[in-house]
Short mmCIF file of C-alpha atoms (C1' of nucleotides) and ligand atoms in Angstrom, two decimals:
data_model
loop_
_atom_site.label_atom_id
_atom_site.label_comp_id
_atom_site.label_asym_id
_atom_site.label_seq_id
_atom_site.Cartn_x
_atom_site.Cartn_y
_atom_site.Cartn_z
CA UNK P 19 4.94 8.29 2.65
CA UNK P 20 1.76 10.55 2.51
CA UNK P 21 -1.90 9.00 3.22
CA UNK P 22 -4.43 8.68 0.66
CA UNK P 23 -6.32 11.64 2.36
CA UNK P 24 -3.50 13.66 2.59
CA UNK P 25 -2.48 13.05 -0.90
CA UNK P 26 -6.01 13.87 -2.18
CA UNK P 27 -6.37 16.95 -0.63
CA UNK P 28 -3.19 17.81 -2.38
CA UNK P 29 -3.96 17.32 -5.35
CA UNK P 30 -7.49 19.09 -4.53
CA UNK P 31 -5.40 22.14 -3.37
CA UNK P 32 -3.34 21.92 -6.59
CA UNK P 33 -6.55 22.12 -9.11
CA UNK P 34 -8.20 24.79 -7.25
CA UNK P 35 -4.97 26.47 -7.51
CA UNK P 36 -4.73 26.20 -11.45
CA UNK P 37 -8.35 27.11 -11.52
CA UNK P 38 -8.64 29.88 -9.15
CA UNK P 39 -5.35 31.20 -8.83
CA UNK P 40 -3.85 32.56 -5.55
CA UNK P 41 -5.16 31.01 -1.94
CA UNK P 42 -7.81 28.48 -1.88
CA UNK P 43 -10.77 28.86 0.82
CA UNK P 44 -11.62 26.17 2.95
CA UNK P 45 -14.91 25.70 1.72
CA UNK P 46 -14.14 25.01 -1.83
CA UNK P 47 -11.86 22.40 -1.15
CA UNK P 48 -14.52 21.04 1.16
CA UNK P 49 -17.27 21.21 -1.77
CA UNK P 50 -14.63 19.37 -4.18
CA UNK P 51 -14.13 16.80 -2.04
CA UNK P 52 -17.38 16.35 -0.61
CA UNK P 53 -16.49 16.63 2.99
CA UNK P 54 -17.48 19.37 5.72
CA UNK P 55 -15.53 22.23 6.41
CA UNK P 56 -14.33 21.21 9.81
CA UNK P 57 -12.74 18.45 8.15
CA UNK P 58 -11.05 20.10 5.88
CA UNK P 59 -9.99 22.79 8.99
CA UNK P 60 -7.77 19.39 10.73
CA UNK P 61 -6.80 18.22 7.21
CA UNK P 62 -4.93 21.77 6.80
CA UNK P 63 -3.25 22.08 9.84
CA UNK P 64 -1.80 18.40 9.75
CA UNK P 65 -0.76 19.50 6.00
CA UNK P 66 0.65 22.83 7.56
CA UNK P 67 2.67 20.79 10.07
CA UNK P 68 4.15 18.38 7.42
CA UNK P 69 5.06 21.68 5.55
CA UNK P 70 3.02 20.96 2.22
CA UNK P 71 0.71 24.17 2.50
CA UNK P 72 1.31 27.56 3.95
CA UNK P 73 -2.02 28.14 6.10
CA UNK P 74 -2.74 30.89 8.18
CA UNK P 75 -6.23 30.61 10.14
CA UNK P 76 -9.20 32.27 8.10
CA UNK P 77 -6.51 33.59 5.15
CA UNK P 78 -6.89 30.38 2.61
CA UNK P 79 -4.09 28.16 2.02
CA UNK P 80 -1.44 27.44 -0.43
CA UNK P 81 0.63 24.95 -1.51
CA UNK P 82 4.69 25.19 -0.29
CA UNK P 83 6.97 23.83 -2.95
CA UNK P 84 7.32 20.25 -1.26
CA UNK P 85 3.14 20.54 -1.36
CA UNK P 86 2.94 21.36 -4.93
CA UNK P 87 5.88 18.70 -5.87
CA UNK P 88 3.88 15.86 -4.46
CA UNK P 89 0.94 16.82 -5.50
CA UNK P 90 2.10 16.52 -9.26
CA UNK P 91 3.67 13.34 -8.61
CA UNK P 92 0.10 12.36 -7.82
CA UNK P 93 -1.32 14.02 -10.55
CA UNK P 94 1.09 12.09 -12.37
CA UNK P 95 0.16 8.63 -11.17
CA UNK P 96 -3.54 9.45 -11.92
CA UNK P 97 -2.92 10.51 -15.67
CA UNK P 98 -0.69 7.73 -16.38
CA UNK P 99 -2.70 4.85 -14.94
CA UNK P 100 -5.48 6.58 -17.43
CA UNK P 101 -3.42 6.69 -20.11
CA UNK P 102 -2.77 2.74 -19.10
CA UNK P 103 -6.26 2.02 -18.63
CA UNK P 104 -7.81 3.36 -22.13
CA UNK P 105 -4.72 2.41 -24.59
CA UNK P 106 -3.36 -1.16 -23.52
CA UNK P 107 -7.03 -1.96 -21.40
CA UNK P 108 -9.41 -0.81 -24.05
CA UNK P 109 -11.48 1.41 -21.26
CA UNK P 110 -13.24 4.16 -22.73
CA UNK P 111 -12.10 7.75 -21.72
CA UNK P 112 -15.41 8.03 -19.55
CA UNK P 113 -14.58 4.79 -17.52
CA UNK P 114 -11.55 5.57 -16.45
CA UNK P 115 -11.19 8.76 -13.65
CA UNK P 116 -12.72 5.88 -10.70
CA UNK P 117 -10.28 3.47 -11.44
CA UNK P 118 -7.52 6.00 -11.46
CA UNK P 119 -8.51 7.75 -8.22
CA UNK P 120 -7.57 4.66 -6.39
CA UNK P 121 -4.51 3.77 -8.96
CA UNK P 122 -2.91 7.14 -8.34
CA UNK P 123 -1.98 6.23 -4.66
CA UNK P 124 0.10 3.24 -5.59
CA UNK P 125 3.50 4.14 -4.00
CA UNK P 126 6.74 2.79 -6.27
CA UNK P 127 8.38 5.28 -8.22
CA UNK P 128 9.96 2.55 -9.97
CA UNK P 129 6.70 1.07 -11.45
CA UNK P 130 5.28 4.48 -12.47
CA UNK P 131 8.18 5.03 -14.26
CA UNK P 132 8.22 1.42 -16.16
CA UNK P 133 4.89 2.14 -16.76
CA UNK P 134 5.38 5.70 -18.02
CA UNK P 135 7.98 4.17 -20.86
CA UNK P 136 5.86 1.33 -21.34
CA UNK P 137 3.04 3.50 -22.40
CA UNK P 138 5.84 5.60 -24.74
CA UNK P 139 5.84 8.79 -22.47
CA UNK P 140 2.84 10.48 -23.40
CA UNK P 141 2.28 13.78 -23.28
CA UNK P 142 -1.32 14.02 -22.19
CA UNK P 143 -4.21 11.84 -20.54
CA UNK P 144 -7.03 10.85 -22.28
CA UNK P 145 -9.24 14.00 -21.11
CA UNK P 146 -6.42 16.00 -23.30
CA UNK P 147 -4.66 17.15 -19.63
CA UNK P 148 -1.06 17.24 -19.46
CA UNK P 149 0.69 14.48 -17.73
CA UNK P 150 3.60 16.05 -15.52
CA UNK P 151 7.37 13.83 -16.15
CA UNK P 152 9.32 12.60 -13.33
CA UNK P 153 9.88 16.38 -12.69
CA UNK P 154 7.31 17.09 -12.45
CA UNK P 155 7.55 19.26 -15.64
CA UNK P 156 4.77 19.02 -18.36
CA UNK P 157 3.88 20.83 -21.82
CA UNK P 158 0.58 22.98 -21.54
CA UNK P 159 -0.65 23.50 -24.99
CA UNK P 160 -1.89 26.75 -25.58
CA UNK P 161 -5.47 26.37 -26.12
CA UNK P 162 -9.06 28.62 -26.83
CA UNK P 163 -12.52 28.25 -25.62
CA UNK P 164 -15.09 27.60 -28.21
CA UNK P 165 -16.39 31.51 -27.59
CA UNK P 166 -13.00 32.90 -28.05
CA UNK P 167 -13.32 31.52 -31.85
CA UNK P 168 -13.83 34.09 -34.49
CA UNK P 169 -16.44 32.62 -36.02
CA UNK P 170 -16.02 30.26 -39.49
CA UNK P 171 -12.33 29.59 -38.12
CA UNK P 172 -11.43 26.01 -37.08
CA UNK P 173 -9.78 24.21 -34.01
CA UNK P 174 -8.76 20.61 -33.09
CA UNK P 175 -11.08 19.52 -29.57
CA UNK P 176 -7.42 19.20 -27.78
CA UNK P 177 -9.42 19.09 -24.09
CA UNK P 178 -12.02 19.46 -22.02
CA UNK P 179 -12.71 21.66 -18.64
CA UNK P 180 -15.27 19.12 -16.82
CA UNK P 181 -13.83 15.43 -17.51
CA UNK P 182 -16.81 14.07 -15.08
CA UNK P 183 -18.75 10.79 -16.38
CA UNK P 184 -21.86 12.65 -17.83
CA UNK P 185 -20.20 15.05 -19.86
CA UNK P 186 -17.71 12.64 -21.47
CA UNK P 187 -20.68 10.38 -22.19
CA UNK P 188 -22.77 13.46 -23.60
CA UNK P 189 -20.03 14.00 -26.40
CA UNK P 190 -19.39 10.52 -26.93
CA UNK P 191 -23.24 10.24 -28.02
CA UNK P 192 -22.91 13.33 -30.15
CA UNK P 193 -19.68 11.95 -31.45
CA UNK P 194 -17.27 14.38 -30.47
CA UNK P 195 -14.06 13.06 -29.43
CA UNK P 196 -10.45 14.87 -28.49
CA UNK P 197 -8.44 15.01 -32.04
CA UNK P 198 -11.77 15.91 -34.33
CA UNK P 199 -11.16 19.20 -36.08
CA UNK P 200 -14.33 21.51 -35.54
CA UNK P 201 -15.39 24.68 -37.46
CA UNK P 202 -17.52 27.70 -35.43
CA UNK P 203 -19.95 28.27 -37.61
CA UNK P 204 -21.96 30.98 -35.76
CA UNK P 205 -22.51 31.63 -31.91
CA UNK P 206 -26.31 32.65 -31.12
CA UNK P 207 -25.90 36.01 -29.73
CA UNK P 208 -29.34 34.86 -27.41
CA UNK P 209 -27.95 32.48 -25.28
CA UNK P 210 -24.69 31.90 -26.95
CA UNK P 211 -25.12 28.67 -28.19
CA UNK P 212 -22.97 27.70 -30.80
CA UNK P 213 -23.62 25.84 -34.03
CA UNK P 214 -20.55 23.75 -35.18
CA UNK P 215 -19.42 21.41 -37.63
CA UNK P 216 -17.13 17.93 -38.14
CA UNK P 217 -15.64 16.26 -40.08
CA UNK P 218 -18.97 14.00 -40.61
CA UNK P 219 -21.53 16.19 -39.08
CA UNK P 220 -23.02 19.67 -38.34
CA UNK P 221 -24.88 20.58 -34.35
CA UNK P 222 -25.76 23.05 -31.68
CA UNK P 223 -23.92 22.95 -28.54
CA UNK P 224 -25.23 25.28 -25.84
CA UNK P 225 -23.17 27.60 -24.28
CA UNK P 226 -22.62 25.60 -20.95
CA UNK P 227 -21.27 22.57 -23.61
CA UNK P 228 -19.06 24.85 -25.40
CA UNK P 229 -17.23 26.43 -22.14
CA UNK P 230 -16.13 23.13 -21.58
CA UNK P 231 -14.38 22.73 -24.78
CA UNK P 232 -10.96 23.60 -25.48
CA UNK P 233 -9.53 24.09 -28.68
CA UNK P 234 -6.42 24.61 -30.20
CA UNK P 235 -6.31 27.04 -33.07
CA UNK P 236 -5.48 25.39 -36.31
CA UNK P 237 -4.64 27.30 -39.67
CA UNK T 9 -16.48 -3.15 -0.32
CA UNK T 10 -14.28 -4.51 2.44
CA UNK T 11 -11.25 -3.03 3.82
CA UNK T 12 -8.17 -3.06 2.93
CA UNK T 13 -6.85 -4.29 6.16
CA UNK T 14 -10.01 -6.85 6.26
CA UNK T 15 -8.61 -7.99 3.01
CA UNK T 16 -4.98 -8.68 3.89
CA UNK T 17 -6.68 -10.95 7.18
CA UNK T 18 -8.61 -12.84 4.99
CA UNK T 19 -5.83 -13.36 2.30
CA UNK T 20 -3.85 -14.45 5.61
CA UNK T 21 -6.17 -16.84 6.94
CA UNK T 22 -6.93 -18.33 3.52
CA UNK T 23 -2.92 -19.17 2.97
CA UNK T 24 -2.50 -20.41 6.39
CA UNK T 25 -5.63 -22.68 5.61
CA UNK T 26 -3.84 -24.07 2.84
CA UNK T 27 -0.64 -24.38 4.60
CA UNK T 28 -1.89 -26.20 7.98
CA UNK T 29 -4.90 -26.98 6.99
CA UNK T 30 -8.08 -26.65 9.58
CA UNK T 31 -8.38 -24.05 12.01
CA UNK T 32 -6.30 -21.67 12.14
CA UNK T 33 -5.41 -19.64 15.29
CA UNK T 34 -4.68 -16.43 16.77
CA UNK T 35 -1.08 -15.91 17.33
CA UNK T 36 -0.14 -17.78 13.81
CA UNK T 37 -2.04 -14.88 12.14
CA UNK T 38 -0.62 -12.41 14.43
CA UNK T 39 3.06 -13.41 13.40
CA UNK T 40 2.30 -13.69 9.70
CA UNK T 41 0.73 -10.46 9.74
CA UNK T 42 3.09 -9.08 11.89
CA UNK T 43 0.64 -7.63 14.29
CA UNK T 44 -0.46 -8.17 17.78
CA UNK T 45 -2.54 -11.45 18.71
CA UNK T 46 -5.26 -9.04 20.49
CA UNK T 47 -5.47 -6.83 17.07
CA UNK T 48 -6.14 -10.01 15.34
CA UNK T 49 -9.20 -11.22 18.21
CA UNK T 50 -10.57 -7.62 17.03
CA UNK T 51 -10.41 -8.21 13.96
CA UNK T 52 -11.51 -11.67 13.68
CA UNK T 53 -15.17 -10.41 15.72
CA UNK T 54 -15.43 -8.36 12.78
CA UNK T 55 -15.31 -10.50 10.40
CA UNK T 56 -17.08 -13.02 12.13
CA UNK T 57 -20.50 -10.67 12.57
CA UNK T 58 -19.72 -10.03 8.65
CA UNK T 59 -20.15 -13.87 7.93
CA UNK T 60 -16.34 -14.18 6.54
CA UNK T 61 -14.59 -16.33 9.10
CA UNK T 62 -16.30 -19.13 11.63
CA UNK T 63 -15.08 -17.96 14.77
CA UNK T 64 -15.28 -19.35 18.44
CA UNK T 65 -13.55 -18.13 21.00
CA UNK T 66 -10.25 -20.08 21.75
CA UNK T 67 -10.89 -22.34 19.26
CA UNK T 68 -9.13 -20.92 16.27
CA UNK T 69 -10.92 -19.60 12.68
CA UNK T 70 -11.75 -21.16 10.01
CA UNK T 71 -12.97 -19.49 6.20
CA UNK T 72 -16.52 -19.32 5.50
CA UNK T 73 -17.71 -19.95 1.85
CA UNK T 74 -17.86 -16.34 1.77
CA UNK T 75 -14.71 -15.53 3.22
CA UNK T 76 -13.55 -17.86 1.15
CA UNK T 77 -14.74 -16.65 -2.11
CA UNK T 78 -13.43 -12.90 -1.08
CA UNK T 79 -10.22 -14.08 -0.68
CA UNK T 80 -9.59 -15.82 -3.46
CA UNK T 81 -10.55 -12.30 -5.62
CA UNK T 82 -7.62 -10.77 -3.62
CA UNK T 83 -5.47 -13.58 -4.42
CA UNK T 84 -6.84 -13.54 -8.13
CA UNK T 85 -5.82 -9.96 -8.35
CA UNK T 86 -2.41 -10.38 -6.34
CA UNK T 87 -1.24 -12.57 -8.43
CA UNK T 88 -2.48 -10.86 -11.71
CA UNK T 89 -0.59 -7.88 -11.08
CA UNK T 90 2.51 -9.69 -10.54
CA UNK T 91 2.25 -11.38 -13.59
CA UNK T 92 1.55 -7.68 -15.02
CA UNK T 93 5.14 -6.38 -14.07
CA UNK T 94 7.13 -8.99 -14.86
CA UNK T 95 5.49 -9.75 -18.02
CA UNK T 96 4.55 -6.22 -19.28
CA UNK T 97 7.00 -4.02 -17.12
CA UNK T 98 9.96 -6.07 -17.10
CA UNK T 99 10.39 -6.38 -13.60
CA UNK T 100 12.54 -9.23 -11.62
CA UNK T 101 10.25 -12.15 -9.86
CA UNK T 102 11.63 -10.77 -6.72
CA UNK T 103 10.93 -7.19 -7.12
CA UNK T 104 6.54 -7.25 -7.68
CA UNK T 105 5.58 -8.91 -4.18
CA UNK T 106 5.49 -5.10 -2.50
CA UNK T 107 3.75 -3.61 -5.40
CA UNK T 108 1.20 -6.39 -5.59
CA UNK T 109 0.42 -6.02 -1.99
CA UNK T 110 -1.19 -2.70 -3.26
CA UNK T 111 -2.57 -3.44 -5.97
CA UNK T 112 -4.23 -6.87 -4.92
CA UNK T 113 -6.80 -3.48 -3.09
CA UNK T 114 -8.09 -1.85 -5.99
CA UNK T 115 -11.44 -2.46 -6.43
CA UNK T 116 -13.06 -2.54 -10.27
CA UNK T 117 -14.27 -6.28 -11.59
CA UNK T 118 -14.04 -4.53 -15.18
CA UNK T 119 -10.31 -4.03 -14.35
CA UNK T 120 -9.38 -7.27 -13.16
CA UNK T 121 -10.64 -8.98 -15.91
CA UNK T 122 -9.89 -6.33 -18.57
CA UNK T 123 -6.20 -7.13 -16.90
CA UNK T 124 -6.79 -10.73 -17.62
CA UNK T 125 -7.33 -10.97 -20.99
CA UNK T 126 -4.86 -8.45 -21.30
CA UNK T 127 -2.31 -11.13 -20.39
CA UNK T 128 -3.87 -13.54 -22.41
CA UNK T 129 -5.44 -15.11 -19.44
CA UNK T 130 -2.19 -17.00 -17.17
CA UNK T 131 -2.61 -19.78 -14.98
CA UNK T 132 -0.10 -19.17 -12.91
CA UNK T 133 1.92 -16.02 -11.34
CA UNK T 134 6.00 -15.40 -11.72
CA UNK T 135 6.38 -17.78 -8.59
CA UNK T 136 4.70 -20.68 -9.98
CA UNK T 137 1.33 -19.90 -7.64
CA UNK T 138 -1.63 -20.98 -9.33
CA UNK T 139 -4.67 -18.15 -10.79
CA UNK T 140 -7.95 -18.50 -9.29
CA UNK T 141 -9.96 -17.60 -12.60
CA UNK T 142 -12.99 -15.30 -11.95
CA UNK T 143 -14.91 -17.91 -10.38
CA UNK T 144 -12.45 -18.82 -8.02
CA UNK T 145 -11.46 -21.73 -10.16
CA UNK T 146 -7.46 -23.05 -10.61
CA UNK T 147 -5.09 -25.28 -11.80
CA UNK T 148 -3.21 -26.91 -8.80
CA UNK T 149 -0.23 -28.78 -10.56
CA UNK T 150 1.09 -31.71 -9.00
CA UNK T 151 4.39 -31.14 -7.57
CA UNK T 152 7.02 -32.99 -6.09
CA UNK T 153 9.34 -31.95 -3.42
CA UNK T 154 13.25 -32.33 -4.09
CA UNK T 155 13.85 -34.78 -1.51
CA UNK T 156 11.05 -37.44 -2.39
CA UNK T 157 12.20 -37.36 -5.88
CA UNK T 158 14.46 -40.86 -7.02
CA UNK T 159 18.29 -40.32 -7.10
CA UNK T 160 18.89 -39.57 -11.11
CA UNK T 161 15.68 -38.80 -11.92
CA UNK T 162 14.42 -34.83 -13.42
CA UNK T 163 11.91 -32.62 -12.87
CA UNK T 164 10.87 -28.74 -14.08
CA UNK T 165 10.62 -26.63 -11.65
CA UNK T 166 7.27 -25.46 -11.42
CA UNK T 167 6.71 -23.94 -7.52
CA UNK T 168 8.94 -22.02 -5.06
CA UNK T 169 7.42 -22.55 -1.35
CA UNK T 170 8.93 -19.91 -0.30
CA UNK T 171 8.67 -16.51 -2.56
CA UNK T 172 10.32 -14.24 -0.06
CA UNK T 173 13.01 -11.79 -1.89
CA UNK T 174 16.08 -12.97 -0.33
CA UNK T 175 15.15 -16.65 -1.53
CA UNK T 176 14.30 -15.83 -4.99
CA UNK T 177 17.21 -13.12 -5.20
CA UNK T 178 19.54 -16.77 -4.40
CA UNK T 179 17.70 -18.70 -7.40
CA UNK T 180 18.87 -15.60 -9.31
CA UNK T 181 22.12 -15.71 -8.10
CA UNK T 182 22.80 -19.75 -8.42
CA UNK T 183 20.93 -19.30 -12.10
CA UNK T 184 17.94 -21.40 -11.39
CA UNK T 185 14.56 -20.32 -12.76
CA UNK T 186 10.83 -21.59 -13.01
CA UNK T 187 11.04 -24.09 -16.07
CA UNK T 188 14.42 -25.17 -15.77
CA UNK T 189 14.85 -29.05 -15.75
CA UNK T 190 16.91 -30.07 -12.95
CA UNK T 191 18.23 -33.68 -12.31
CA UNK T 192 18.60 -34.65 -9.23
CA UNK T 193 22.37 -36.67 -8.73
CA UNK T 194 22.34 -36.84 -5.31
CA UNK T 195 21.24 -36.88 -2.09
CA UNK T 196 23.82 -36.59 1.05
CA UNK T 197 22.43 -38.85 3.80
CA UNK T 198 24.20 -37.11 6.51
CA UNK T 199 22.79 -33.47 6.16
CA UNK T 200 20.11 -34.47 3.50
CA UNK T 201 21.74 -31.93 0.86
CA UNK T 202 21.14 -32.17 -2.72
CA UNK T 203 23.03 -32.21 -5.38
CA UNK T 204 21.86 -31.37 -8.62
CA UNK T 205 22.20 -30.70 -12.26
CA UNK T 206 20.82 -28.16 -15.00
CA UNK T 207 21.20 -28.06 -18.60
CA UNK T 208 23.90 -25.84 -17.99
CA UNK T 209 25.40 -26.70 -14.85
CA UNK T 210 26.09 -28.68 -11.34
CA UNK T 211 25.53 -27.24 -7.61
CA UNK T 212 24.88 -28.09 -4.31
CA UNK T 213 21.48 -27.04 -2.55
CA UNK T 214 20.85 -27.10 1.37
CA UNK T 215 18.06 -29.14 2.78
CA UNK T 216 16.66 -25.93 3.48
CA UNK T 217 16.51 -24.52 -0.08
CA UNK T 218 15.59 -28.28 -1.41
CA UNK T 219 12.48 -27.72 0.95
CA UNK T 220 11.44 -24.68 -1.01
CA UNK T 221 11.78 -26.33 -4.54
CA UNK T 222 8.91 -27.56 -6.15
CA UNK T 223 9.41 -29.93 -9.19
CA UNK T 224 7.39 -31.71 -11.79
CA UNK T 225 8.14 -34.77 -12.64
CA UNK T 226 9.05 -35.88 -16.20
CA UNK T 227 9.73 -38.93 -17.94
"C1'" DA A 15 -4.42 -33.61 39.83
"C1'" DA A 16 -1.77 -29.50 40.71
"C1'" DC A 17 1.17 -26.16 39.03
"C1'" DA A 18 3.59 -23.76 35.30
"C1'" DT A 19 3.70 -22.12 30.76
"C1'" DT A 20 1.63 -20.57 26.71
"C1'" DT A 21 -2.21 -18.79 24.17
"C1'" DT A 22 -6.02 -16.00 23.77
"C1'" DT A 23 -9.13 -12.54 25.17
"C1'" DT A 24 -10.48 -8.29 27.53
"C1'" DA A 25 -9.87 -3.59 29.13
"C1'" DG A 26 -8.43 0.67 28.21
"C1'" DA A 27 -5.84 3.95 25.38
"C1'" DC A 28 -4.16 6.14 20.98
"C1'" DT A 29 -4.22 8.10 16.08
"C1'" DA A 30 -6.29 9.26 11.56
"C1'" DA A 31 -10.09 10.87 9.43
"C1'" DC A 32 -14.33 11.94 9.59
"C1'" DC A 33 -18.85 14.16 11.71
"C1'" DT A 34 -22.36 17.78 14.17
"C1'" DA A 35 -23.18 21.75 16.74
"C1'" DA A 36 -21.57 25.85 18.65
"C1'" DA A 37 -18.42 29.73 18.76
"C1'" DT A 38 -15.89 33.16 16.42
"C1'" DA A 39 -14.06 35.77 12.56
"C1'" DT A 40 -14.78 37.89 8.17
"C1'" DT A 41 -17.43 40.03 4.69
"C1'" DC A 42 -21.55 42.13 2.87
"C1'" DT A 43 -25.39 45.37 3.19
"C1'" DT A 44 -27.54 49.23 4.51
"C1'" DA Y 3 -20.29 51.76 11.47
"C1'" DA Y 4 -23.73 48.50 12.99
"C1'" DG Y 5 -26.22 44.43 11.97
"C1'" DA Y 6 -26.87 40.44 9.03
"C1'" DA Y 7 -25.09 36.86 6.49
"C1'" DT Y 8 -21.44 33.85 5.48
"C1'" DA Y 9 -17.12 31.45 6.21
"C1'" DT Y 10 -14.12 29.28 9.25
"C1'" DT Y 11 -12.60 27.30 13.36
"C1'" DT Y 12 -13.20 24.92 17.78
"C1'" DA Y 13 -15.16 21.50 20.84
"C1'" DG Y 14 -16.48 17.22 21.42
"C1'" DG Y 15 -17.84 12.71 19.49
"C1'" DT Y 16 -17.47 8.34 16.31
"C1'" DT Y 17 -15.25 4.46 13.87
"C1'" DA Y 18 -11.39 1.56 12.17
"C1'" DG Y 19 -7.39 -0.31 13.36
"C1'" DT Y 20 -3.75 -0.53 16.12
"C1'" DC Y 21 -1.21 -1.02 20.83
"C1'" DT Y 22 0.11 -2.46 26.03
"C1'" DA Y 23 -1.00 -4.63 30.17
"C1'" DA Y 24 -3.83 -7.56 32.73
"C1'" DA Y 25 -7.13 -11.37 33.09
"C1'" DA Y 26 -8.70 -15.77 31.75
"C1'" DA Y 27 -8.53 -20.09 29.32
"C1'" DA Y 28 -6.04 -23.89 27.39
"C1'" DT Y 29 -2.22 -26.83 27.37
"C1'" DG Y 30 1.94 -29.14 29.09
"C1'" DT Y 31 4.59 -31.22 32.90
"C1'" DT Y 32 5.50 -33.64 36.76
MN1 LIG I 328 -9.39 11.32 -13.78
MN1 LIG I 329 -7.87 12.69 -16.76
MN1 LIG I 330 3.37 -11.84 -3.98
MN1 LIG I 331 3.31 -14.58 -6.30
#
DNA sequence: AACATTTTTTAGACTAACCTAAATATTCTT
DNA sequence: AAGAATATTTAGGTTAGTCTAAAAAATGTT
């Protein structure tokens, strides 16, 4: 149906969107997908043609409602061929996002939904992001940064805001991982680093750690 | 690593190897690959500067080790996947061809033989077709075509020659399925038709769908 | 061996997706 | 409100993979 390219510069569109909000400029979808502006220029009008954005020269584009369905159908494909990879293929949760970037074009609605049961449905990937159903509908849990927390109250680590290879691999080795309950036990008012605690251990995340963190608020 | 399209041409070449044997030439590729025969002269100059095919001009093409060796990793994963959604997914045998054909392109080593073990390592695909392991290495059963088997003697079937959908969608229909131990009663000189016996019934095959049978013979 | 047919290659063109460099529009600063 | 800086688009080019039409080579037939 839709090209690789085309289908990854919808889903680009679609997180800036979430992100950002309102229109998304051409050069931040050319900085997220490492390409050059121009590029992104011929990839907008082809997308404008097709009727999957609304673009109008020099005023930012946005997704039309055919745009935004197919880009959660890929969004879809990706989470579920993550969900795939790290539960029945024993990847770890930083191994996977490669893998799925080339899984997520597989066109068969029939096997993505096989696979969806197969897997039991979930509910989210294993970065803690939601994974959109066939219609494209999909819970968001309400959730609070780590700075948000009044400090000595406690959240479950539900997800996280950068799911790149580093970061994942920085919290594996200081043993974090999505489901651990963790308690704010005081924010540095310096450089707002925060000192936290687990189940098994106690640490200091800097600030630029802890904006990445999402928690959800737990008794 | 190599292209997607360089990977269905030397997939191609590979089974038409196997088929024919020796060289193989232009327009046979063309019409199995249902493309042009001067797309396929392109293409083969490609992949002859990249050391995959020995190619002279007019004189057909031929696998290098190479070649050979990428080819069977497509195959490997081709027929992996298949074996994936049928045994995992629940798909038919004559529903996964498509899908493989995509999937056969992802590229991860990890994956493939994360996916292997996963299945507990098969030897052969839902059609019978043997699993190069990850060294290129399989099991090539003996087989025995309908027609050169005695009158009242039995066989599994083990092979189709043929794994188009429309031919395995008639297997479905006439309730004949890799495994099944079929006697062969008799042969009909005049139109070389076949007619055989299951455990749990009696038909009459064509010479044509004899040809695409594949037994193994037993006691 | 000469001619006809078939196969293969070459020549030239097209599209998708990218690029660089230059032009133009927008936004920021004073 | 002008000039500077930044963002975006346009112009023109490249590569991969395809195509059609024409040329050339190989093969088949008498
Ligand atoms: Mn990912
Ligand atoms: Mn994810
Ligand atoms: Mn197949
Ligand atoms: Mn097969």
């Amino acid at each position: 149906m839709y090209s690789q390219a085309e289908e990854n510069y919808l889903k680009c569109i679609y997180a800036l969107e979430m992100e950002h909000g309102e229109e998304v400029s051409t050069n931040l979808i050319a900085s997220k997908i490492k390409t050059k502006a121009s590029s992104v220029t011929d990839m907008l009008k082809k997308l404008s043609t097709k009727d999957l954005v609304a673009y109008k020269k020099y005023q930012g584009v946005k997704l039309t409602e055919r745009g935004r369905e197919t880009a959660l159908r890929v969004v879809r494909k990706h989470r579920l061929w993550e969900c795939f990879l790290v539960q029945k293929l024993d990847f770890k949760w930083d191994e996977v996002h490669e893998i799925a970037e080339q899984l997520e074009h597989i066109e068969s609605d029939l096997l993505i939904d096989k696979l969806d049961a197969f897997l039991r449905f979930p509910k989210t990937d294993p970065h803690g992001d939601p994974i959109p159903d066939k219609h494209g509908r999909m819970i968001i849990s309400e959730t609070v940064k780590v700075l948000d927390m009044k400090i000595g109250s406690s959240g479950i680590l539900t997800g996280v805001r950068d799911s790149s290879g580093p970061f994942l691999k920085y919290l594996n080795k200081k043993n974090l991982a999505l489901g651990d309950k963790i308690k704010v036990i005081d924010i540095e008012p310096y450089d707002q680093s925060v000192h936290i605690e687990t189940r098994t251990h106690r640490l200091v995340i800097s600030n630029n750690v802890a904006e990445n963190l999402y928690l959800r608020n737990v008794k």
